[in-house]
PDB file of C-alpha atoms in Angstrom:
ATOM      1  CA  UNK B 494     100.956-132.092 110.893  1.00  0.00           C
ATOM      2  CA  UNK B 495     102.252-128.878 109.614  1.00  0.00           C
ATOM      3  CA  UNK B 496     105.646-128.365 108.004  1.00  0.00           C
ATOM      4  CA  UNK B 497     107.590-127.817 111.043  1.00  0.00           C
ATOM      5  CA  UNK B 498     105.847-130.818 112.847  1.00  0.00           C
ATOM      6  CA  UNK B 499     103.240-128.605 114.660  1.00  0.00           C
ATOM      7  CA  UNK B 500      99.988-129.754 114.702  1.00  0.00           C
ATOM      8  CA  UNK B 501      98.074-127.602 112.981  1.00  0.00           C
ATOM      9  CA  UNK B 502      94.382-126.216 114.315  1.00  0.00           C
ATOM     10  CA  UNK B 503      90.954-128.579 113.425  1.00  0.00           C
ATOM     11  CA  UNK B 504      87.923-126.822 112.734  1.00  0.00           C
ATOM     12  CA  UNK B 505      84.525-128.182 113.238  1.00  0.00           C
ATOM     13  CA  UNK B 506      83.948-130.910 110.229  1.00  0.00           C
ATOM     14  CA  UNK B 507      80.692-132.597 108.884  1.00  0.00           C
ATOM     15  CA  UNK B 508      82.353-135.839 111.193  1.00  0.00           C
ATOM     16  CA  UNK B 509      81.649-133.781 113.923  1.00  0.00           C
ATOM     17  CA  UNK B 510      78.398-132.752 112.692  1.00  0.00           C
ATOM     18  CA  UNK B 511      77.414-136.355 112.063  1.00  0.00           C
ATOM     19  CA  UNK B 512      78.712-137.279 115.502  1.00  0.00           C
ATOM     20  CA  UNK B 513      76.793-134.940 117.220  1.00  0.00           C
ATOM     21  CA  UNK B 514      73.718-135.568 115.440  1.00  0.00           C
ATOM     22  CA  UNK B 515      74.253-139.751 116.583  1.00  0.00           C
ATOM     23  CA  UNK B 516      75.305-138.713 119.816  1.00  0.00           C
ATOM     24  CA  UNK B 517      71.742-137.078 120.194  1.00  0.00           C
ATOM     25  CA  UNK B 518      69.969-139.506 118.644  1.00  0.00           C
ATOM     26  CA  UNK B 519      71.555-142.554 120.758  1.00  0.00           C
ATOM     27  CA  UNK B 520      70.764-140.846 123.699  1.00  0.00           C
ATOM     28  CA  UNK B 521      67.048-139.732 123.218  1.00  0.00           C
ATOM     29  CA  UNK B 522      66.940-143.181 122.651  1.00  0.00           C
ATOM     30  CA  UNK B 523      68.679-144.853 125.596  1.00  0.00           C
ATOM     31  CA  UNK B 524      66.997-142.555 127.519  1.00  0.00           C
ATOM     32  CA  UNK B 525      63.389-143.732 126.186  1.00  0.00           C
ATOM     33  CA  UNK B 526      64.051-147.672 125.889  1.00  0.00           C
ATOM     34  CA  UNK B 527      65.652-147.793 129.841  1.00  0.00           C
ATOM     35  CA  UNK B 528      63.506-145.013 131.635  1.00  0.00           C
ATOM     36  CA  UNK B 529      60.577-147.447 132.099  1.00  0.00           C
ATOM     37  CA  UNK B 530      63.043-150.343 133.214  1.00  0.00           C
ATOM     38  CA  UNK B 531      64.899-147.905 136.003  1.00  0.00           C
ATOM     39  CA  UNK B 532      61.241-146.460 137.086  1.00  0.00           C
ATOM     40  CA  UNK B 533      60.072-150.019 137.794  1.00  0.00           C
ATOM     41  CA  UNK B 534      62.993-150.654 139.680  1.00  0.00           C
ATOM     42  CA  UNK B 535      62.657-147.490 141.809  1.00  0.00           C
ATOM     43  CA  UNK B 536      58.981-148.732 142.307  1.00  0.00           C
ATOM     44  CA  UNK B 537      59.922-152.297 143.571  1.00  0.00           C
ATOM     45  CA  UNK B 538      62.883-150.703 145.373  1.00  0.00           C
ATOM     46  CA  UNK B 539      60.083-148.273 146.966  1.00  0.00           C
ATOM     47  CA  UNK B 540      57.448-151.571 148.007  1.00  0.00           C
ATOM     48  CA  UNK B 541      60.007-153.430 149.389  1.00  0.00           C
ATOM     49  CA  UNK B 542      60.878-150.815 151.550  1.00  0.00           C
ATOM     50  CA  UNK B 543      57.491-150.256 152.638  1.00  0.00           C
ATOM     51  CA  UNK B 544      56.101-153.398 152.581  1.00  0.00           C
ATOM     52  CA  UNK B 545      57.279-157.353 154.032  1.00  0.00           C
ATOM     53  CA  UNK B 546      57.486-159.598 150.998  1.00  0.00           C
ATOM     54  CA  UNK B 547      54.601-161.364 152.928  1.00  0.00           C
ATOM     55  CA  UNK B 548      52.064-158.499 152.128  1.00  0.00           C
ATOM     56  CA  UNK B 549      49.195-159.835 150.902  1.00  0.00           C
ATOM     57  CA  UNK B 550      48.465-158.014 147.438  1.00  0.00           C
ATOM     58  CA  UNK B 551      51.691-156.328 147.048  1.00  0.00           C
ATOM     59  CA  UNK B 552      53.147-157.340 143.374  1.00  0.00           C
ATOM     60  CA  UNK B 553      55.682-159.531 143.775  1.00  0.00           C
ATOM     61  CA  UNK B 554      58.831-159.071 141.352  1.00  0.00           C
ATOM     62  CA  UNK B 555      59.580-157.065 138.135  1.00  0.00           C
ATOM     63  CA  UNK B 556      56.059-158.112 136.530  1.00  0.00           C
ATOM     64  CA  UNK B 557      53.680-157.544 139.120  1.00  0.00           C
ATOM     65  CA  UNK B 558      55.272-154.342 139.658  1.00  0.00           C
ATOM     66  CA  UNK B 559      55.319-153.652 135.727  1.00  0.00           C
ATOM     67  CA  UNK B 560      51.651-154.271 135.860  1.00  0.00           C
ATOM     68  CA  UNK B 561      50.386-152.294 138.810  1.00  0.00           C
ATOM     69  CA  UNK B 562      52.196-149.279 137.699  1.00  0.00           C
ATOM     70  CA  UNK B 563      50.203-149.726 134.761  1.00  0.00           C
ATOM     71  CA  UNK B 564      46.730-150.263 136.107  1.00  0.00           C
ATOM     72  CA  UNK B 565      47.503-147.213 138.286  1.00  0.00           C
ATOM     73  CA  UNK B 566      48.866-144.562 135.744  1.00  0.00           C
ATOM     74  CA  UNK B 567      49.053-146.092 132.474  1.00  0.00           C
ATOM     75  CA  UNK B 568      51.692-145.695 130.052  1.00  0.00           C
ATOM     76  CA  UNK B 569      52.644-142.551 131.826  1.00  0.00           C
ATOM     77  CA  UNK B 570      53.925-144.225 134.615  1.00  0.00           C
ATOM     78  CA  UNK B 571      56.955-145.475 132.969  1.00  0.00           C
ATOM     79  CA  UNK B 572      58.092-142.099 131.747  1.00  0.00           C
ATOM     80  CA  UNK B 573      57.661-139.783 134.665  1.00  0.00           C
ATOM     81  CA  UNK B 574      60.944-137.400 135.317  1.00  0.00           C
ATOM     82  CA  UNK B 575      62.127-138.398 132.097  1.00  0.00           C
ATOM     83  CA  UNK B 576      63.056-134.848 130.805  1.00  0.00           C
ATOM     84  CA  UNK B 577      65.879-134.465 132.764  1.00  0.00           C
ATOM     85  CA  UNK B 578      67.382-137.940 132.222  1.00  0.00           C
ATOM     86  CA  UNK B 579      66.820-137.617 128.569  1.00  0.00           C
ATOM     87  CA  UNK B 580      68.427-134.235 128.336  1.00  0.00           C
ATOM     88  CA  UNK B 581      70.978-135.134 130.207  1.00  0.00           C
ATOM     89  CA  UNK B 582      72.219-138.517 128.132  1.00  0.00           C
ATOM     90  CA  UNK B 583      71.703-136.153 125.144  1.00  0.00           C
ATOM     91  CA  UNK B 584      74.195-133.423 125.936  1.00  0.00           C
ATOM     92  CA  UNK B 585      76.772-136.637 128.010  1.00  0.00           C
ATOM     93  CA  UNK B 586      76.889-138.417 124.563  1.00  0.00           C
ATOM     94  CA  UNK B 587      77.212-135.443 122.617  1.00  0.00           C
ATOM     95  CA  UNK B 588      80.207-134.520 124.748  1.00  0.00           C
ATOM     96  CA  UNK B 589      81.356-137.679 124.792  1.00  0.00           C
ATOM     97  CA  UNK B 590      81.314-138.886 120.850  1.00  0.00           C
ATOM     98  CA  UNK B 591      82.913-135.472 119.604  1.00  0.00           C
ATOM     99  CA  UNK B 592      85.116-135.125 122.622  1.00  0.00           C
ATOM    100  CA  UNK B 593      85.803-138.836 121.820  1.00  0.00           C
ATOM    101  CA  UNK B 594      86.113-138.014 117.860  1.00  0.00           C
ATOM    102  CA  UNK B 595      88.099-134.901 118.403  1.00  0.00           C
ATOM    103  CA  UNK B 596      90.850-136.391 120.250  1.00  0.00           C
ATOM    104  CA  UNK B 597      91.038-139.667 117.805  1.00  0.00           C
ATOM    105  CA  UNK B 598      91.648-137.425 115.428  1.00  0.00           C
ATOM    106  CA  UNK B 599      94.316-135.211 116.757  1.00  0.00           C
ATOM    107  CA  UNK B 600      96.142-138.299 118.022  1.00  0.00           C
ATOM    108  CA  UNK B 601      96.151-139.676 114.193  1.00  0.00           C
ATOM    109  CA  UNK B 602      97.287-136.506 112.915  1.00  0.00           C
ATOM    110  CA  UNK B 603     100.811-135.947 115.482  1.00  0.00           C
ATOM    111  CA  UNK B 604     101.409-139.983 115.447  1.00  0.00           C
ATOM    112  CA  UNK B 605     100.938-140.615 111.969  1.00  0.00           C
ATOM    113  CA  UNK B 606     100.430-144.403 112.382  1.00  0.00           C
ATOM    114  CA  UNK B 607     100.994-145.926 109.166  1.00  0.00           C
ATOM    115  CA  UNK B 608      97.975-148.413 109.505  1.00  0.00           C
ATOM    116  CA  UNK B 609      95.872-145.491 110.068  1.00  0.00           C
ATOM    117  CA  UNK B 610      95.219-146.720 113.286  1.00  0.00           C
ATOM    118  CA  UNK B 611      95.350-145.757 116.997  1.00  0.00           C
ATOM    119  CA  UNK B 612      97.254-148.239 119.688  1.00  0.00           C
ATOM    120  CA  UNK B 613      95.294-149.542 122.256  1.00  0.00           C
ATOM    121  CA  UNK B 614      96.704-147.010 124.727  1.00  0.00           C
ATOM    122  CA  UNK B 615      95.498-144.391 122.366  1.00  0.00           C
ATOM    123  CA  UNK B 616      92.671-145.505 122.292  1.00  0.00           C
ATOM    124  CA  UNK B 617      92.372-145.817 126.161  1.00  0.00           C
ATOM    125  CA  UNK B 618      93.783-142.659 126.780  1.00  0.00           C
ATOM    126  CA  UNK B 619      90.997-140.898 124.544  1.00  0.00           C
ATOM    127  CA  UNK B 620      88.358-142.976 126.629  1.00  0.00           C
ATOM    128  CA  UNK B 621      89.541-142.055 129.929  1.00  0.00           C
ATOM    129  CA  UNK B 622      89.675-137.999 128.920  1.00  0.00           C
ATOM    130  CA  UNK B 623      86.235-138.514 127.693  1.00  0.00           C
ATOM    131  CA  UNK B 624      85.135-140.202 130.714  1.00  0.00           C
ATOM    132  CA  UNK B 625      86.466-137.208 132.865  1.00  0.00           C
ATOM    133  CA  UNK B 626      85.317-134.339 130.960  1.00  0.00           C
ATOM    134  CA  UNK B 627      81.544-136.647 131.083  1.00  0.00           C
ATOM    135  CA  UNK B 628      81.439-137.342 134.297  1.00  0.00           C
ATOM    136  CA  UNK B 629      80.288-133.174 135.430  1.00  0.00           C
ATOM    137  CA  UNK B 630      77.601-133.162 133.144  1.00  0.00           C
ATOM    138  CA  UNK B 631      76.368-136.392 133.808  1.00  0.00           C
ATOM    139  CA  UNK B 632      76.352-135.990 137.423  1.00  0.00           C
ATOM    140  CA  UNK B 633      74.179-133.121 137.787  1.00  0.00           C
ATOM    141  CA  UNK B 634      71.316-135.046 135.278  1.00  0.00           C
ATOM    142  CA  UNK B 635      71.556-138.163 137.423  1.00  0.00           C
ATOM    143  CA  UNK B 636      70.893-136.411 140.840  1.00  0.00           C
ATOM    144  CA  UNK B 637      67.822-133.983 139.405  1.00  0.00           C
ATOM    145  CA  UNK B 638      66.408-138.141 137.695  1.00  0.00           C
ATOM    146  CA  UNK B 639      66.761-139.456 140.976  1.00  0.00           C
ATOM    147  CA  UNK B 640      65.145-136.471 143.595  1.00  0.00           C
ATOM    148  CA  UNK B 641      62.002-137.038 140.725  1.00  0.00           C
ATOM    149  CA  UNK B 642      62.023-140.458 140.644  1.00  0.00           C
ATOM    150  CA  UNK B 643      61.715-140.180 144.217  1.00  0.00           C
ATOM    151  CA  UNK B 644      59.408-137.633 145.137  1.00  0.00           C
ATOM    152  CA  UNK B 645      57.270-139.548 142.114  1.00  0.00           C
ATOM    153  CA  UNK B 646      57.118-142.636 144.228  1.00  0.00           C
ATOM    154  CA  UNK B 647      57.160-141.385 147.721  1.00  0.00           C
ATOM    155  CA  UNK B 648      54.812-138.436 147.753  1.00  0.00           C
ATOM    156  CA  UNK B 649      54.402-136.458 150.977  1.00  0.00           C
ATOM    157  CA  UNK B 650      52.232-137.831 153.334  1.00  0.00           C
TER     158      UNK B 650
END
């Protein structure tokens, strides 16, 4: 805080830049380890929809449907449409870890805690503003993941 108990302006810091640069990272990553896992379950969502579970030679379950995508399109199966959803976790964690970061901080610089630490409340309050400023860009990513993921697994006919 400033001398007359203002709180004085932040600039940008290498916190932030580190943030940001784990913020990106963590979700390129996310985005790669769960794609395949949410495009199998669109799959098995998509054959049980079309298909009794009495089919003969429809997979049955996570596996057979794992492996059929896989004789079908290889590898590439598993990461259709996943641009968007990528992108999208990218720029929602990045908001999210400095937004998150950001207000930490300027909460520990007007309460002054002498542990250093924010209350639980703090620390809540921080996560719910950084759940509401996420929640527009998030939104936008998840419907454009889930019009590919569909027209990817139920082509016109």
């Amino acid at each position: 805080m400033g001398k007359e108990g203002k709180i004085e302006a932040r600039t940008w810091n290498m916190h932030d830049t580190n943030r940001m640069i784990a913020s990106l990272t963590s979700g390129f990553v996310q985005s790669m380890v769960g794609h395949p896992i949410d495009c199998i379950k669109v799959a098995m969502q998509r054959t049980a929809r079309e298909h009794s579970s009495t089919s003969a030679g429809q997979p049955k379950g996570f596996v057979g449907t794992t492996l059929r995508m896989y004789r079908e399109s290889g590898l590439k199966a598993f990461y259709r449409g996943a641009l968007s959803p990528s992108l999208g976790k990218m720029v929602s964690y990045c908001v999210f870890f400095v937004t998150n970061g950001y207000l930490k901080d300027m909460l520990l610089a007007y309460r002054q805690p002498e542990d250093g630490i924010l209350s639980i409340g703090d620390t809540c309050l921080v996560g719910t503003v950084c759940g509401i400023l996420l929640t527009p860009v998030m939104t936008p990513a998840e419907v454009v993941k889930v019009q590919l993921q569909y027209d990817v697994f139920n082509p016109p006919k």
